[in-house]
mmCIF file of C-alpha atoms and ligand atoms in Angstrom:
data_model
loop_
_atom_site.group_PDB
_atom_site.id
_atom_site.type_symbol
_atom_site.label_atom_id
_atom_site.label_comp_id
_atom_site.label_asym_id
_atom_site.label_seq_id
_atom_site.Cartn_x
_atom_site.Cartn_y
_atom_site.Cartn_z
ATOM 1 C CA MET C 1 0.000 0.000 0.000
ATOM 2 C CA LEU C 2 1.220 3.498 -0.909
ATOM 3 C CA GLY C 3 1.217 6.362 1.595
ATOM 4 C CA ILE C 4 0.852 9.865 0.128
ATOM 5 C CA LEU C 5 1.737 12.777 2.393
ATOM 6 C CA ALA C 6 1.603 16.557 2.017
ATOM 7 C CA ALA C 7 1.868 19.504 4.398
ATOM 8 C CA LEU C 8 -0.905 21.731 3.055
ATOM 9 C CA PRO C 9 -4.554 20.865 2.208
ATOM 10 C CA ASP C 10 -4.312 22.241 -1.366
ATOM 11 C CA GLU C 11 -1.584 19.722 -2.154
ATOM 12 C CA ILE C 12 -3.837 16.644 -1.759
ATOM 13 C CA ARG C 13 -7.320 18.090 -2.344
ATOM 14 C CA ASP C 14 -7.652 16.763 -5.913
ATOM 15 C CA LEU C 15 -6.313 13.306 -5.018
ATOM 16 C CA LEU C 16 -8.710 13.078 -2.076
ATOM 17 C CA HIS C 17 -11.513 13.950 -4.473
ATOM 18 C CA ASP C 18 -10.313 11.182 -6.851
ATOM 19 C CA MET C 19 -10.643 8.638 -4.016
ATOM 20 C CA GLY C 20 -14.409 9.133 -4.190
ATOM 21 C CA PRO C 21 -17.019 8.108 -1.646
ATOM 22 C CA ALA C 22 -15.436 4.738 -0.745
ATOM 23 C CA VAL C 23 -12.779 6.485 1.339
ATOM 24 C CA SER C 24 -12.628 5.680 5.049
ATOM 25 C CA THR C 25 -11.010 8.123 7.442
ATOM 26 C CA HIS C 26 -9.117 7.256 10.632
ATOM 27 C CA ARG C 27 -8.238 10.061 13.019
ATOM 28 C CA VAL C 28 -5.068 9.573 15.111
ATOM 29 C CA GLY C 29 -3.100 12.254 16.993
ATOM 30 C CA MET C 30 -4.895 15.225 15.371
ATOM 31 C CA ARG C 31 -4.333 13.840 11.831
ATOM 32 C CA ASP C 32 -6.810 12.306 9.368
ATOM 33 C CA TYR C 33 -5.644 9.249 7.415
ATOM 34 C CA HIS C 34 -7.829 8.685 4.343
ATOM 35 C CA HIS C 35 -7.753 5.097 3.165
ATOM 36 C CA GLY C 36 -9.094 4.009 -0.233
ATOM 37 C CA MET C 37 -8.355 3.156 -3.870
ATOM 38 C CA LEU C 38 -6.662 5.741 -6.053
ATOM 39 C CA HIS C 39 -6.226 5.058 -9.775
ATOM 40 C CA GLY C 40 -6.120 1.305 -9.124
ATOM 41 C CA GLN C 41 -3.761 1.462 -6.111
ATOM 42 C CA PRO C 42 -4.660 1.013 -2.444
ATOM 43 C CA CYS C 43 -3.509 4.241 -0.768
ATOM 44 C CA VAL C 44 -3.533 6.211 2.451
ATOM 45 C CA LEU C 45 -3.554 10.005 2.084
ATOM 46 C CA ALA C 46 -2.685 12.254 5.028
ATOM 47 C CA LEU C 47 -1.782 15.831 5.809
ATOM 48 C CA THR C 48 1.334 16.123 7.952
ATOM 49 C CA ARG C 49 0.931 19.862 8.715
ATOM 50 C CA ILE C 50 4.045 22.050 8.544
ATOM 51 C CA GLY C 51 7.503 21.342 9.979
ATOM 52 C CA LYS C 52 9.777 18.432 10.854
ATOM 53 C CA VAL C 53 8.113 17.294 14.089
ATOM 54 C CA ALA C 54 4.658 17.348 12.506
ATOM 55 C CA ALA C 55 5.940 15.456 9.455
ATOM 56 C CA ALA C 56 7.844 12.868 11.508
ATOM 57 C CA ALA C 57 4.918 12.180 13.838
ATOM 58 C CA THR C 58 2.513 11.758 10.908
ATOM 59 C CA THR C 59 4.907 9.459 9.044
ATOM 60 C CA ALA C 60 5.499 7.243 12.106
ATOM 61 C CA THR C 61 1.746 6.946 12.704
ATOM 62 C CA LEU C 62 1.136 6.188 9.021
ATOM 63 C CA LEU C 63 3.700 3.371 9.092
ATOM 64 C CA ARG C 64 2.394 1.915 12.391
ATOM 65 C CA GLU C 65 -1.333 2.100 11.626
ATOM 66 C CA PHE C 66 -1.391 0.960 7.975
ATOM 67 C CA PRO C 67 0.437 -1.713 5.957
ATOM 68 C CA VAL C 68 2.192 1.005 3.952
ATOM 69 C CA ASP C 69 5.265 -0.254 2.073
ATOM 70 C CA ARG C 70 6.207 2.936 0.186
ATOM 71 C CA VAL C 71 5.713 6.629 0.810
ATOM 72 C CA VAL C 72 5.589 9.682 -1.457
ATOM 73 C CA PHE C 73 5.602 13.251 -0.154
ATOM 74 C CA THR C 74 4.314 16.037 -2.393
ATOM 75 C CA GLY C 75 4.459 19.768 -1.796
ATOM 76 C CA VAL C 76 5.992 23.139 -2.574
ATOM 77 C CA ALA C 77 9.465 24.483 -1.811
ATOM 78 C CA GLY C 78 11.694 27.516 -2.153
ATOM 79 C CA GLY C 79 14.258 27.307 -4.959
ATOM 80 C CA VAL C 80 17.914 27.742 -3.921
ATOM 81 C CA GLY C 81 19.802 26.038 -6.774
ATOM 82 C CA ALA C 82 21.233 28.535 -9.284
ATOM 83 C CA ASP C 83 18.956 27.472 -12.153
ATOM 84 C CA VAL C 84 15.880 26.513 -10.118
ATOM 85 C CA ARG C 85 12.949 28.837 -10.854
ATOM 86 C CA VAL C 86 9.380 29.352 -9.675
ATOM 87 C CA GLY C 87 7.151 26.783 -11.394
ATOM 88 C CA ASP C 88 9.966 24.219 -11.781
ATOM 89 C CA VAL C 89 9.653 20.726 -10.334
ATOM 90 C CA VAL C 90 12.245 19.038 -8.104
ATOM 91 C CA VAL C 91 12.446 15.293 -7.398
ATOM 92 C CA GLY C 92 14.667 14.496 -4.411
ATOM 93 C CA ASN C 93 17.576 12.071 -4.731
ATOM 94 C CA ALA C 94 18.592 12.766 -1.141
ATOM 95 C CA LEU C 95 17.337 14.834 1.789
ATOM 96 C CA VAL C 96 19.272 16.641 4.511
ATOM 97 C CA GLN C 97 18.241 18.655 7.596
ATOM 98 C CA HIS C 98 19.955 21.995 6.979
ATOM 99 C CA ASP C 99 19.216 23.171 10.552
ATOM 100 C CA LEU C 100 20.647 20.110 12.340
ATOM 101 C CA ASP C 101 23.966 20.781 14.051
ATOM 102 C CA ALA C 102 25.113 18.623 16.994
ATOM 103 C CA SER C 103 28.783 19.566 16.462
ATOM 104 C CA PRO C 104 31.303 19.040 17.907
ATOM 105 C CA LEU C 105 29.712 15.818 19.198
ATOM 106 C CA PHE C 106 28.765 14.830 15.641
ATOM 107 C CA PRO C 107 29.665 16.316 12.256
ATOM 108 C CA ARG C 108 27.348 19.125 11.119
ATOM 109 C CA TYR C 109 24.078 17.774 9.588
ATOM 110 C CA GLU C 110 24.717 14.233 10.872
ATOM 111 C CA VAL C 111 21.716 12.729 12.657
ATOM 112 C CA PRO C 112 23.072 11.609 16.047
ATOM 113 C CA LEU C 113 23.487 7.832 16.277
ATOM 114 C CA LEU C 114 22.338 7.181 12.697
ATOM 115 C CA GLN C 115 25.809 7.888 11.220
ATOM 116 C CA THR C 116 24.284 9.709 8.295
ATOM 117 C CA SER C 117 23.280 13.210 7.273
ATOM 118 C CA HIS C 118 21.739 12.527 3.858
ATOM 119 C CA PHE C 119 18.776 10.172 3.511
ATOM 120 C CA THR C 120 18.548 8.784 0.002
ATOM 121 C CA ALA C 121 15.226 8.565 -1.752
ATOM 122 C CA ASP C 122 14.238 5.196 -3.170
ATOM 123 C CA GLU C 123 15.777 5.013 -6.655
ATOM 124 C CA ALA C 124 12.809 3.301 -8.346
ATOM 125 C CA LEU C 125 10.196 5.648 -6.826
ATOM 126 C CA ALA C 126 12.265 8.767 -7.575
ATOM 127 C CA ALA C 127 12.936 7.634 -11.163
ATOM 128 C CA LEU C 128 9.233 6.995 -11.759
ATOM 129 C CA LEU C 129 8.278 10.378 -10.241
ATOM 130 C CA HIS C 130 10.877 12.044 -12.466
ATOM 131 C CA ARG C 131 9.541 10.299 -15.590
ATOM 132 C CA CYS C 132 5.919 11.165 -14.749
ATOM 133 C CA ALA C 133 6.872 14.790 -14.013
ATOM 134 C CA ALA C 134 8.706 15.014 -17.368
ATOM 135 C CA GLU C 135 5.663 13.641 -19.221
ATOM 136 C CA PHE C 136 3.285 15.935 -17.340
ATOM 137 C CA LEU C 137 5.378 19.057 -18.013
ATOM 138 C CA THR C 138 5.843 18.185 -21.691
ATOM 139 C CA GLN C 139 2.112 17.658 -22.160
ATOM 140 C CA ARG C 140 1.362 20.924 -20.390
ATOM 141 C CA GLY C 141 3.805 22.877 -22.572
ATOM 142 C CA GLY C 142 5.561 25.974 -21.222
ATOM 143 C CA THR C 143 9.022 26.444 -19.843
ATOM 144 C CA ALA C 144 8.970 24.779 -16.402
ATOM 145 C CA GLY C 145 12.245 23.002 -15.621
ATOM 146 C CA LEU C 146 12.652 19.596 -13.996
ATOM 147 C CA HIS C 147 15.487 18.859 -11.562
ATOM 148 C CA ARG C 148 16.670 15.882 -9.577
ATOM 149 C CA GLY C 149 18.997 16.158 -6.590
ATOM 150 C CA LEU C 150 19.380 17.282 -2.990
ATOM 151 C CA ILE C 151 16.489 18.760 -0.972
ATOM 152 C CA ALA C 152 17.259 20.702 2.226
ATOM 153 C CA THR C 153 14.743 20.587 5.085
ATOM 154 C CA GLY C 154 14.515 22.755 8.203
ATOM 155 C CA ASP C 155 12.104 24.304 10.689
ATOM 156 C CA ARG C 156 12.266 27.688 9.066
ATOM 157 C CA PHE C 157 10.360 29.379 6.248
ATOM 158 C CA VAL C 158 13.276 30.899 4.321
ATOM 159 C CA ASN C 159 12.474 34.334 2.905
ATOM 160 C CA ASP C 160 15.816 36.068 3.030
ATOM 161 C CA ALA C 161 18.417 36.209 0.232
ATOM 162 C CA ALA C 162 21.249 36.265 2.808
ATOM 163 C CA VAL C 163 20.039 32.969 4.276
ATOM 164 C CA VAL C 164 19.876 31.503 0.759
ATOM 165 C CA ARG C 165 23.503 32.547 0.172
ATOM 166 C CA GLU C 166 24.511 30.866 3.442
ATOM 167 C CA LEU C 167 22.636 27.696 2.456
ATOM 168 C CA ARG C 168 24.319 27.659 -0.971
ATOM 169 C CA GLY C 169 27.700 27.968 0.718
ATOM 170 C CA ALA C 170 27.036 25.209 3.241
ATOM 171 C CA LEU C 171 25.126 22.806 0.961
ATOM 172 C CA PRO C 172 26.163 23.724 -2.604
ATOM 173 C CA ASP C 173 24.186 20.842 -4.141
ATOM 174 C CA ALA C 174 20.856 21.802 -2.567
ATOM 175 C CA LEU C 175 18.175 22.505 -5.178
ATOM 176 C CA CYS C 176 15.410 23.690 -2.853
ATOM 177 C CA VAL C 177 14.464 24.304 0.757
ATOM 178 C CA GLU C 178 11.333 23.095 2.530
ATOM 179 C CA MET C 179 10.146 22.024 5.980
ATOM 180 C CA GLU C 180 9.221 18.304 5.963
ATOM 181 C CA GLY C 181 11.064 16.111 3.440
ATOM 182 C CA ALA C 182 14.119 15.002 5.427
ATOM 183 C CA ALA C 183 11.958 14.276 8.486
ATOM 184 C CA VAL C 184 9.731 11.955 6.430
ATOM 185 C CA ALA C 185 12.824 10.367 4.855
ATOM 186 C CA GLN C 186 14.472 9.803 8.254
ATOM 187 C CA VAL C 187 11.411 8.049 9.704
ATOM 188 C CA CYS C 188 11.030 5.938 6.542
ATOM 189 C CA HIS C 189 14.732 5.035 6.788
ATOM 190 C CA GLU C 190 14.304 3.988 10.430
ATOM 191 C CA PHE C 191 11.267 1.832 9.532
ATOM 192 C CA GLY C 192 12.945 0.410 6.410
ATOM 193 C CA VAL C 193 10.246 1.760 4.064
ATOM 194 C CA PRO C 194 11.183 3.273 0.664
ATOM 195 C CA CYS C 195 10.172 6.883 0.105
ATOM 196 C CA ALA C 196 10.450 9.734 -2.403
ATOM 197 C CA VAL C 197 9.781 13.479 -2.362
ATOM 198 C CA LEU C 198 8.306 15.702 -5.106
ATOM 199 C CA ARG C 199 8.344 19.504 -4.833
ATOM 200 C CA THR C 200 7.027 22.312 -7.026
ATOM 201 C CA ILE C 201 8.981 25.546 -6.595
ATOM 202 C CA SER C 202 6.636 28.204 -5.163
ATOM 203 C CA ASP C 203 9.219 30.918 -4.419
ATOM 204 C CA CYS C 204 12.937 31.671 -4.433
ATOM 205 C CA ALA C 205 13.229 31.797 -0.638
ATOM 206 C CA ASP C 206 13.929 35.551 -0.769
ATOM 207 C CA GLN C 207 12.008 38.650 0.340
ATOM 208 C CA ASP C 208 9.264 37.987 -2.221
ATOM 209 C CA ALA C 209 8.647 34.458 -0.930
ATOM 210 C CA PRO C 210 5.293 35.031 0.812
ATOM 211 C CA VAL C 211 3.827 36.928 -2.159
ATOM 212 C CA ASP C 212 0.972 35.134 -3.897
ATOM 213 C CA PHE C 213 1.712 31.908 -2.057
ATOM 214 C CA ALA C 214 -1.993 31.035 -1.725
ATOM 215 C CA THR C 215 -2.729 31.733 -5.405
ATOM 216 C CA PHE C 216 0.299 29.740 -6.539
ATOM 217 C CA LEU C 217 -0.707 26.796 -4.354
ATOM 218 C CA ARG C 218 -4.236 26.702 -5.704
ATOM 219 C CA GLU C 219 -3.542 27.405 -9.364
ATOM 220 C CA VAL C 220 -0.165 25.776 -10.016
ATOM 221 C CA ALA C 221 1.216 23.559 -7.244
ATOM 222 C CA SER C 222 -1.956 21.553 -6.603
ATOM 223 C CA VAL C 223 -2.489 21.079 -10.350
ATOM 224 C CA TYR C 224 1.108 19.845 -10.806
ATOM 225 C CA SER C 225 0.927 17.597 -7.761
ATOM 226 C CA ALA C 226 -2.305 15.907 -8.858
ATOM 227 C CA GLY C 227 -1.241 15.718 -12.537
ATOM 228 C CA ILE C 228 2.108 14.108 -11.754
ATOM 229 C CA LEU C 229 0.808 11.753 -9.056
ATOM 230 C CA ARG C 230 -2.100 10.529 -11.229
ATOM 231 C CA ARG C 231 0.432 9.421 -13.838
ATOM 232 C CA PHE C 232 2.653 7.962 -11.121
ATOM 233 C CA LEU C 233 -0.221 5.914 -9.645
ATOM 234 C CA ALA C 234 -1.223 4.592 -13.061
ATOM 235 C CA ALA C 235 2.386 3.534 -13.795
ATOM 236 C CA LEU C 236 3.276 2.178 -10.327
ATOM 237 C CA PRO C 237 3.715 -1.619 -10.250
ATOM 238 C CA ALA C 238 1.126 -3.197 -7.895
HETATM 239 N N1 LIG Y 1 1.472 30.527 3.664
HETATM 240 C C1 LIG Y 1 1.349 29.163 4.110
HETATM 241 C C2 LIG Y 1 2.561 28.809 4.889
HETATM 242 C C3 LIG Y 1 3.388 27.882 4.163
HETATM 243 S S1 LIG Y 1 4.804 27.475 5.064
HETATM 244 C C4 LIG Y 1 0.119 28.992 4.921
HETATM 245 O O1 LIG Y 1 -0.606 29.961 5.025
HETATM 246 O O2 LIG Y 1 -0.161 27.919 5.412
HETATM 247 C C5 LIG Y 1 5.710 26.778 3.858
HETATM 248 C C6 LIG Y 1 5.327 25.406 3.391
HETATM 249 O O3 LIG Y 1 5.770 25.307 2.055
HETATM 250 C C7 LIG Y 1 6.047 24.315 4.147
HETATM 251 O O4 LIG Y 1 5.251 23.160 4.162
HETATM 252 C C8 LIG Y 1 7.357 24.131 3.350
HETATM 253 O O5 LIG Y 1 7.683 22.758 3.192
HETATM 254 C C9 LIG Y 1 7.081 24.761 1.983
HETATM 255 N N2 LIG Y 1 7.924 25.892 1.564
HETATM 256 C C10 LIG Y 1 7.685 26.612 0.453
HETATM 257 N N3 LIG Y 1 8.580 27.604 0.302
HETATM 258 C C11 LIG Y 1 9.425 27.522 1.363
HETATM 259 C C12 LIG Y 1 10.553 28.307 1.776
HETATM 260 N N4 LIG Y 1 10.958 29.354 1.097
HETATM 261 N N5 LIG Y 1 11.178 27.937 2.928
HETATM 262 C C13 LIG Y 1 10.744 26.877 3.635
HETATM 263 N N6 LIG Y 1 9.682 26.123 3.298
HETATM 264 C C14 LIG Y 1 9.015 26.414 2.166
#
């Protein structure tokens, strides 16, 4: 069974609608887990809410309460890579917590006692997401770019060009910044469940970041998310 997670209601609204009336909803720890069939696949859809703790708690509950054997997170992010623009799509190869620093006890970014800082996305899931995103963007036309690489996660909405410069210096490979991905990937790693993360770039993490966020979410990000995940579900091996 596939688990689909997102932080904001807009990001799963269309998929929830696709599940139709047969959906059953379980409420655990202030989260709703919607269980049903989605484009031929048994799925659980849930909103994590925003931030690493919220995302980790939701992921752990998802994996304990349902026989979920793969997880996809979909959402928006701020672009930090040099050629990453608003409207582009990023598929994560790896995820790192840019705000984690237990030095000098552990190297910067390393998760204490896990001996790792970067959680890798499942290769097969990420490759399929990338292919479906490419097909979706081609069909839609336009100039949106598609990227695959490192996603940086932290408990901070970045809307400051100076912070972006710092991030680029510290994590030069990072394509975008968001607030949940690495937390989901860490919990999936600890439970031994493959996962992947898909992000549409909503802003460039600078002073203009909050502008038109709601409009972008409704008119672009949710359309991309549903369009790409519908293809993904149809192509996913049972
Ligand atoms: N305006 C929104 C708040 C969104 S917070 C609201 O009213 O609810 C940002 C969410 O989008 C988080 O889930 C995060 O993962 C993602 N995100 C988008 N741009 C971001 C940025 N520049 N920095 C950090 N997270 C960002």
